[in-house]
């Protein structure tokens, strides 16, 4: 079960978010100020932090800076009533992964929570061990080192290609729609279009596939893409 820490000083809102996340199957906990939020996020293991910007003791911005300075890479979704673009940029620069202006609709919060927790690697994420490796057939991906190998050979990928492959390979055989991939890899940004997914799949195929073999990334017509769990049998 994914653990989520909600750092929010408005107790009523914190309880509401916690209840909604609980109904969706997350283990949600709350902290009511920046100091205790930071201390818990530094010492405990969470899959996501939902972090209010305006908090007593430490601001959300200070909390996220503190976490990143300590090299804690837990995904952070920032909430704020201040929806000016400068704030958003400042928050993202400080190391927040996503940003949601208040007031927000719960389906939107849940969509972002799903996208951000999908990106986390579970236990061993901050770790240095092989537990962090993702593999399907002869393709292995190391999210800590940011390395991809096919049959032991290094494959060089750009950051977006890596993120796309990581998303697909986390659940081999599962079909991902273009909009889910767009949401996960590109953060559902309005400036990109769904055909960017097709474009990046074509880049990945060029780098990953072998001549004469079916692609490891299979197109599911009218739906999206899936990563084949097994390499094709040699002919
Ligand atoms: Ca607040």
GROMACS .gro file of N, CA, C and O in nm, residues 55-138:
model
  336
   55UNK      N    1   0.241   2.730   0.550
   55UNK     CA    2   0.237   2.644   0.668
   55UNK      C    3   0.302   2.717   0.784
   55UNK      O    4   0.395   2.795   0.764
   56UNK      N    5   0.259   2.689   0.906
   56UNK     CA    6   0.332   2.743   1.021
   56UNK      C    7   0.469   2.675   1.036
   56UNK      O    8   0.486   2.562   0.991
   57UNK      N    9   0.560   2.743   1.099
   57UNK     CA   10   0.696   2.694   1.131
   57UNK      C   11   0.792   2.689   1.012
   57UNK      O   12   0.899   2.746   1.017
   58UNK      N   13   0.754   2.615   0.909
   58UNK     CA   14   0.835   2.613   0.786
   58UNK      C   15   0.737   2.618   0.670
   58UNK      O   16   0.636   2.550   0.674
   59UNK      N   17   0.769   2.696   0.568
   59UNK     CA   18   0.680   2.699   0.451
   59UNK      C   19   0.698   2.570   0.371
   59UNK      O   20   0.798   2.498   0.388
   60UNK      N   21   0.603   2.543   0.285
   60UNK     CA   22   0.613   2.426   0.198
   60UNK      C   23   0.740   2.431   0.114
   60UNK      O   24   0.806   2.331   0.091
   61UNK      N   25   0.773   2.553   0.071
   61UNK     CA   26   0.894   2.573  -0.009
   61UNK      C   27   1.019   2.533   0.072
   61UNK      O   28   1.109   2.466   0.020
   62UNK      N   29   1.022   2.573   0.200
   62UNK     CA   30   1.137   2.537   0.284
   62UNK      C   31   1.143   2.386   0.307
   62UNK      O   32   1.251   2.328   0.312
   63UNK      N   33   1.025   2.325   0.320
   63UNK     CA   34   1.022   2.180   0.340
   63UNK      C   35   1.080   2.108   0.219
   63UNK      O   36   1.166   2.021   0.231
   64UNK      N   37   1.036   2.148   0.099
   64UNK     CA   38   1.083   2.077  -0.020
   64UNK      C   39   1.232   2.103  -0.042
   64UNK      O   40   1.309   2.013  -0.078
   65UNK      N   41   1.277   2.224  -0.011
   65UNK     CA   42   1.422   2.253  -0.022
   65UNK      C   43   1.501   2.168   0.076
   65UNK      O   44   1.607   2.116   0.043
   66UNK      N   45   1.448   2.155   0.199
   66UNK     CA   46   1.515   2.074   0.301
   66UNK      C   47   1.527   1.928   0.258
   66UNK      O   48   1.630   1.865   0.277
   67UNK      N   49   1.420   1.877   0.198
   67UNK     CA   50   1.421   1.737   0.153
   67UNK      C   51   1.522   1.716   0.043
   67UNK      O   52   1.600   1.621   0.044
   68UNK      N   53   1.521   1.806  -0.055
   68UNK     CA   54   1.612   1.789  -0.169
   68UNK      C   55   1.757   1.810  -0.126
   68UNK      O   56   1.846   1.742  -0.177
   69UNK      N   57   1.779   1.901  -0.030
   69UNK     CA   58   1.915   1.922   0.020
   69UNK      C   59   1.965   1.796   0.088
   69UNK      O   60   2.083   1.764   0.084
   70UNK      N   61   1.873   1.721   0.150
   70UNK     CA   62   1.912   1.596   0.217
   70UNK      C   63   1.908   1.478   0.119
   70UNK      O   64   1.920   1.363   0.158
   71UNK      N   65   1.886   1.510  -0.010
   71UNK     CA   66   1.880   1.408  -0.115
   71UNK      C   67   1.771   1.305  -0.093
   71UNK      O   68   1.786   1.188  -0.128
   72UNK      N   69   1.660   1.349  -0.035
   72UNK     CA   70   1.542   1.264  -0.025
   72UNK      C   71   1.458   1.292  -0.149
   72UNK      O   72   1.419   1.405  -0.175
   73UNK      N   73   1.435   1.187  -0.229
   73UNK     CA   74   1.375   1.210  -0.361
   73UNK      C   75   1.226   1.177  -0.367
   73UNK      O   76   1.172   1.158  -0.474
   74UNK      N   77   1.159   1.169  -0.252
   74UNK     CA   78   1.015   1.140  -0.251
   74UNK      C   79   0.941   1.242  -0.341
   74UNK      O   80   0.973   1.361  -0.340
   75UNK      N   81   0.847   1.195  -0.426
   75UNK     CA   82   0.772   1.291  -0.507
   75UNK      C   83   0.693   1.388  -0.420
   75UNK      O   84   0.642   1.349  -0.315
   76UNK      N   85   0.688   1.513  -0.463
   76UNK     CA   86   0.617   1.616  -0.386
   76UNK      C   87   0.513   1.685  -0.475
   76UNK      O   88   0.546   1.736  -0.582
   77UNK      N   89   0.390   1.683  -0.427
   77UNK     CA   90   0.283   1.759  -0.492
   77UNK      C   91   0.252   1.879  -0.405
   77UNK      O   92   0.213   1.864  -0.289
   78UNK      N   93   0.274   2.000  -0.457
   78UNK     CA   94   0.250   2.119  -0.376
   78UNK      C   95   0.111   2.175  -0.398
   78UNK      O   96   0.061   2.179  -0.511
   79UNK      N   97   0.049   2.216  -0.288
   79UNK     CA   98  -0.083   2.280  -0.293
   79UNK      C   99  -0.064   2.426  -0.258
   79UNK      O  100   0.011   2.458  -0.167
   80UNK      N  101  -0.133   2.512  -0.329
   80UNK     CA  102  -0.126   2.651  -0.288
   80UNK      C  103  -0.243   2.732  -0.335
   80UNK      O  104  -0.300   2.708  -0.441
   81UNK      N  105  -0.280   2.828  -0.252
   81UNK     CA  106  -0.386   2.921  -0.290
   81UNK      C  107  -0.327   3.030  -0.378
   81UNK      O  108  -0.398   3.100  -0.448
   82UNK      N  109  -0.196   3.044  -0.372
   82UNK     CA  110  -0.132   3.149  -0.451
   82UNK      C  111  -0.100   3.091  -0.588
   82UNK      O  112  -0.009   3.012  -0.604
   83UNK      N  113  -0.178   3.132  -0.685
   83UNK     CA  114  -0.164   3.062  -0.813
   83UNK      C  115  -0.086   3.143  -0.916
   83UNK      O  116  -0.099   3.121  -1.034
   84UNK      N  117  -0.007   3.238  -0.869
   84UNK     CA  118   0.074   3.311  -0.966
   84UNK      C  119   0.182   3.222  -1.025
   84UNK      O  120   0.234   3.135  -0.959
   85UNK      N  121   0.214   3.248  -1.148
   85UNK     CA  122   0.311   3.167  -1.221
   85UNK      C  123   0.449   3.168  -1.154
   85UNK      O  124   0.518   3.068  -1.150
   86UNK      N  125   0.488   3.283  -1.094
   86UNK     CA  126   0.621   3.291  -1.030
   86UNK      C  127   0.632   3.190  -0.917
   86UNK      O  128   0.734   3.126  -0.898
   87UNK      N  129   0.523   3.175  -0.841
   87UNK     CA  130   0.524   3.083  -0.729
   87UNK      C  131   0.541   2.940  -0.779
   87UNK      O  132   0.613   2.860  -0.722
   88UNK      N  133   0.470   2.912  -0.886
   88UNK     CA  134   0.474   2.778  -0.942
   88UNK      C  135   0.617   2.744  -0.984
   88UNK      O  136   0.669   2.639  -0.953
   89UNK      N  137   0.679   2.838  -1.053
   89UNK     CA  138   0.815   2.816  -1.100
   89UNK      C  139   0.911   2.800  -0.981
   89UNK      O  140   0.995   2.711  -0.979
   90UNK      N  141   0.890   2.884  -0.880
   90UNK     CA  142   0.975   2.877  -0.762
   90UNK      C  143   0.963   2.740  -0.694
   90UNK      O  144   1.062   2.680  -0.653
   91UNK      N  145   0.841   2.692  -0.683
   91UNK     CA  146   0.816   2.561  -0.621
   91UNK      C  147   0.879   2.449  -0.700
   91UNK      O  148   0.943   2.360  -0.645
   92UNK      N  149   0.863   2.453  -0.833
   92UNK     CA  150   0.920   2.347  -0.917
   92UNK      C  151   1.073   2.353  -0.915
   92UNK      O  152   1.140   2.252  -0.909
   93UNK      N  153   1.126   2.476  -0.915
   93UNK     CA  154   1.272   2.492  -0.907
   93UNK      C  155   1.327   2.436  -0.777
   93UNK      O  156   1.436   2.381  -0.773
   94UNK      N  157   1.250   2.452  -0.669
   94UNK     CA  158   1.296   2.403  -0.538
   94UNK      C  159   1.295   2.251  -0.532
   94UNK      O  160   1.355   2.193  -0.443
   95UNK      N  161   1.227   2.187  -0.626
   95UNK     CA  162   1.230   2.041  -0.628
   95UNK      C  163   1.093   1.976  -0.612
   95UNK      O  164   1.083   1.855  -0.595
   96UNK      N  165   0.986   2.055  -0.618
   96UNK     CA  166   0.853   1.994  -0.618
   96UNK      C  167   0.830   1.929  -0.754
   96UNK      O  168   0.886   1.973  -0.854
   97UNK      N  169   0.752   1.822  -0.759
   97UNK     CA  170   0.730   1.750  -0.884
   97UNK      C  171   0.607   1.798  -0.957
   97UNK      O  172   0.597   1.787  -1.078
   98UNK      N  173   0.511   1.847  -0.881
   98UNK     CA  174   0.388   1.893  -0.944
   98UNK      C  175   0.323   1.995  -0.851
   98UNK      O  176   0.366   2.012  -0.737
   99UNK      N  177   0.219   2.059  -0.900
   99UNK     CA  178   0.165   2.174  -0.834
   99UNK      C  179   0.016   2.179  -0.860
   99UNK      O  180  -0.028   2.155  -0.972
  100UNK      N  181  -0.061   2.202  -0.757
  100UNK     CA  182  -0.206   2.207  -0.773
  100UNK      C  183  -0.261   2.329  -0.702
  100UNK      O  184  -0.244   2.342  -0.580
  101UNK      N  185  -0.320   2.423  -0.776
  101UNK     CA  186  -0.373   2.543  -0.710
  101UNK      C  187  -0.503   2.511  -0.634
  101UNK      O  188  -0.584   2.432  -0.681
  102UNK      N  189  -0.518   2.575  -0.517
  102UNK     CA  190  -0.642   2.563  -0.441
  102UNK      C  191  -0.738   2.671  -0.489
  102UNK      O  192  -0.693   2.781  -0.520
  103UNK      N  193  -0.868   2.651  -0.490
  103UNK     CA  194  -0.932   2.523  -0.458
  103UNK      C  195  -0.919   2.427  -0.576
  103UNK      O  196  -0.913   2.469  -0.691
  104UNK      N  197  -0.917   2.297  -0.545
  104UNK     CA  198  -0.903   2.199  -0.652
  104UNK      C  199  -1.018   2.099  -0.644
  104UNK      O  200  -1.084   2.088  -0.541
  105UNK      N  201  -1.039   2.028  -0.753
  105UNK     CA  202  -1.140   1.923  -0.755
  105UNK      C  203  -1.071   1.792  -0.719
  105UNK      O  204  -0.959   1.767  -0.763
  106UNK      N  205  -1.136   1.709  -0.640
  106UNK     CA  206  -1.071   1.586  -0.597
  106UNK      C  207  -1.031   1.491  -0.710
  106UNK      O  208  -0.925   1.429  -0.702
  107UNK      N  209  -1.113   1.481  -0.818
  107UNK     CA  210  -1.065   1.394  -0.926
  107UNK      C  211  -0.931   1.442  -0.982
  107UNK      O  212  -0.847   1.361  -1.021
  108UNK      N  213  -0.910   1.574  -0.982
  108UNK     CA  214  -0.783   1.625  -1.033
  108UNK      C  215  -0.669   1.590  -0.936
  108UNK      O  216  -0.561   1.550  -0.977
  109UNK      N  217  -0.696   1.606  -0.808
  109UNK     CA  218  -0.595   1.568  -0.708
  109UNK      C  219  -0.559   1.420  -0.724
  109UNK      O  220  -0.441   1.384  -0.729
  110UNK      N  221  -0.662   1.336  -0.737
  110UNK     CA  222  -0.637   1.192  -0.746
  110UNK      C  223  -0.560   1.156  -0.873
  110UNK      O  224  -0.472   1.070  -0.870
  111UNK      N  225  -0.590   1.225  -0.984
  111UNK     CA  226  -0.516   1.198  -1.108
  111UNK      C  227  -0.368   1.229  -1.089
  111UNK      O  228  -0.281   1.154  -1.131
  112UNK      N  229  -0.341   1.340  -1.020
  112UNK     CA  230  -0.200   1.377  -0.998
  112UNK      C  231  -0.133   1.283  -0.900
  112UNK      O  232  -0.015   1.248  -0.916
  113UNK      N  233  -0.207   1.241  -0.798
  113UNK     CA  234  -0.152   1.144  -0.701
  113UNK      C  235  -0.118   1.014  -0.773
  113UNK      O  236  -0.010   0.957  -0.752
  114UNK      N  237  -0.208   0.969  -0.860
  114UNK     CA  238  -0.181   0.845  -0.933
  114UNK      C  239  -0.056   0.859  -1.019
  114UNK      O  240   0.030   0.771  -1.019
  115UNK      N  241  -0.046   0.971  -1.091
  115UNK     CA  242   0.070   0.991  -1.178
  115UNK      C  243   0.199   0.997  -1.097
  115UNK      O  244   0.300   0.936  -1.135
  116UNK      N  245   0.196   1.065  -0.985
  116UNK     CA  246   0.319   1.082  -0.907
  116UNK      C  247   0.360   0.956  -0.834
  116UNK      O  248   0.478   0.927  -0.819
  117UNK      N  249   0.262   0.878  -0.786
  117UNK     CA  250   0.300   0.757  -0.714
  117UNK      C  251   0.342   0.648  -0.812
  117UNK      O  252   0.418   0.560  -0.778
  118UNK      N  253   0.295   0.656  -0.935
  118UNK     CA  254   0.340   0.562  -1.037
  118UNK      C  255   0.488   0.582  -1.067
  118UNK      O  256   0.558   0.491  -1.102
  119UNK      N  257   0.530   0.708  -1.056
  119UNK     CA  258   0.670   0.739  -1.084
  119UNK      C  259   0.764   0.689  -0.976
  119UNK      O  260   0.882   0.680  -0.997
  120UNK      N  261   0.712   0.665  -0.856
  120UNK     CA  262   0.804   0.624  -0.750
  120UNK      C  263   0.832   0.476  -0.763
  120UNK      O  264   0.754   0.401  -0.819
  121UNK      N  265   0.944   0.436  -0.712
  121UNK     CA  266   0.992   0.301  -0.737
  121UNK      C  267   0.970   0.208  -0.619
  121UNK      O  268   1.019   0.098  -0.618
  122UNK      N  269   0.901   0.257  -0.518
  122UNK     CA  270   0.875   0.172  -0.401
  122UNK      C  271   1.001   0.157  -0.319
  122UNK      O  272   1.093   0.237  -0.332
  123UNK      N  273   1.006   0.054  -0.236
  123UNK     CA  274   1.120   0.038  -0.146
  123UNK      C  275   1.250   0.030  -0.226
  123UNK      O  276   1.253  -0.033  -0.331
  124UNK      N  277   1.351   0.092  -0.178
  124UNK     CA  278   1.479   0.088  -0.248
  124UNK      C  279   1.495   0.203  -0.345
  124UNK      O  280   1.596   0.216  -0.410
  125UNK      N  281   1.395   0.290  -0.351
  125UNK     CA  282   1.405   0.402  -0.444
  125UNK      C  283   1.528   0.487  -0.416
  125UNK      O  284   1.604   0.520  -0.505
  126UNK      N  285   1.543   0.522  -0.289
  126UNK     CA  286   1.660   0.600  -0.251
  126UNK      C  287   1.780   0.507  -0.233
  126UNK      O  288   1.890   0.551  -0.214
  127UNK      N  289   1.751   0.380  -0.234
  127UNK     CA  290   1.853   0.280  -0.203
  127UNK      C  291   1.953   0.266  -0.315
  127UNK      O  292   1.938   0.322  -0.422
  128UNK      N  293   2.050   0.190  -0.287
  128UNK     CA  294   2.162   0.180  -0.380
  128UNK      C  295   2.171   0.036  -0.430
  128UNK      O  296   2.267  -0.003  -0.493
  129UNK      N  297   2.070  -0.044  -0.400
  129UNK     CA  298   2.086  -0.187  -0.425
  129UNK      C  299   2.008  -0.231  -0.548
  129UNK      O  300   1.938  -0.154  -0.613
  130UNK      N  301   2.018  -0.357  -0.578
  130UNK     CA  302   1.956  -0.413  -0.697
  130UNK      C  303   1.804  -0.414  -0.688
  130UNK      O  304   1.738  -0.432  -0.790
  131UNK      N  305   1.749  -0.393  -0.570
  131UNK     CA  306   1.603  -0.391  -0.556
  131UNK      C  307   1.541  -0.282  -0.642
  131UNK      O  308   1.425  -0.291  -0.681
  132UNK      N  309   1.620  -0.180  -0.672
  132UNK     CA  310   1.567  -0.069  -0.750
  132UNK      C  311   1.563  -0.101  -0.899
  132UNK      O  312   1.508  -0.025  -0.976
  133UNK      N  313   1.622  -0.213  -0.941
  133UNK     CA  314   1.625  -0.247  -1.082
  133UNK      C  315   1.488  -0.288  -1.133
  133UNK      O  316   1.414  -0.356  -1.064
  134UNK      N  317   1.457  -0.245  -1.252
  134UNK     CA  318   1.335  -0.289  -1.318
  134UNK      C  319   1.380  -0.369  -1.439
  134UNK      O  320   1.470  -0.328  -1.511
  135UNK      N  321   1.316  -0.483  -1.461
  135UNK     CA  322   1.358  -0.562  -1.575
  135UNK      C  323   1.240  -0.636  -1.636
  135UNK      O  324   1.145  -0.672  -1.567
  136UNK      N  325   1.246  -0.655  -1.766
  136UNK     CA  326   1.149  -0.740  -1.836
  136UNK      C  327   1.225  -0.809  -1.947
  136UNK      O  328   1.282  -0.743  -2.033
  137UNK      N  329   1.230  -0.942  -1.941
  137UNK     CA  330   1.310  -1.017  -2.038
  137UNK      C  331   1.455  -0.974  -2.026
  137UNK      O  332   1.509  -0.968  -1.917
  138UNK      N  333   1.514  -0.936  -2.139
  138UNK     CA  334   1.656  -0.900  -2.137
  138UNK      C  335   1.678  -0.748  -2.126
  138UNK      O  336   1.789  -0.700  -2.143
   0.00000   0.00000   0.00000
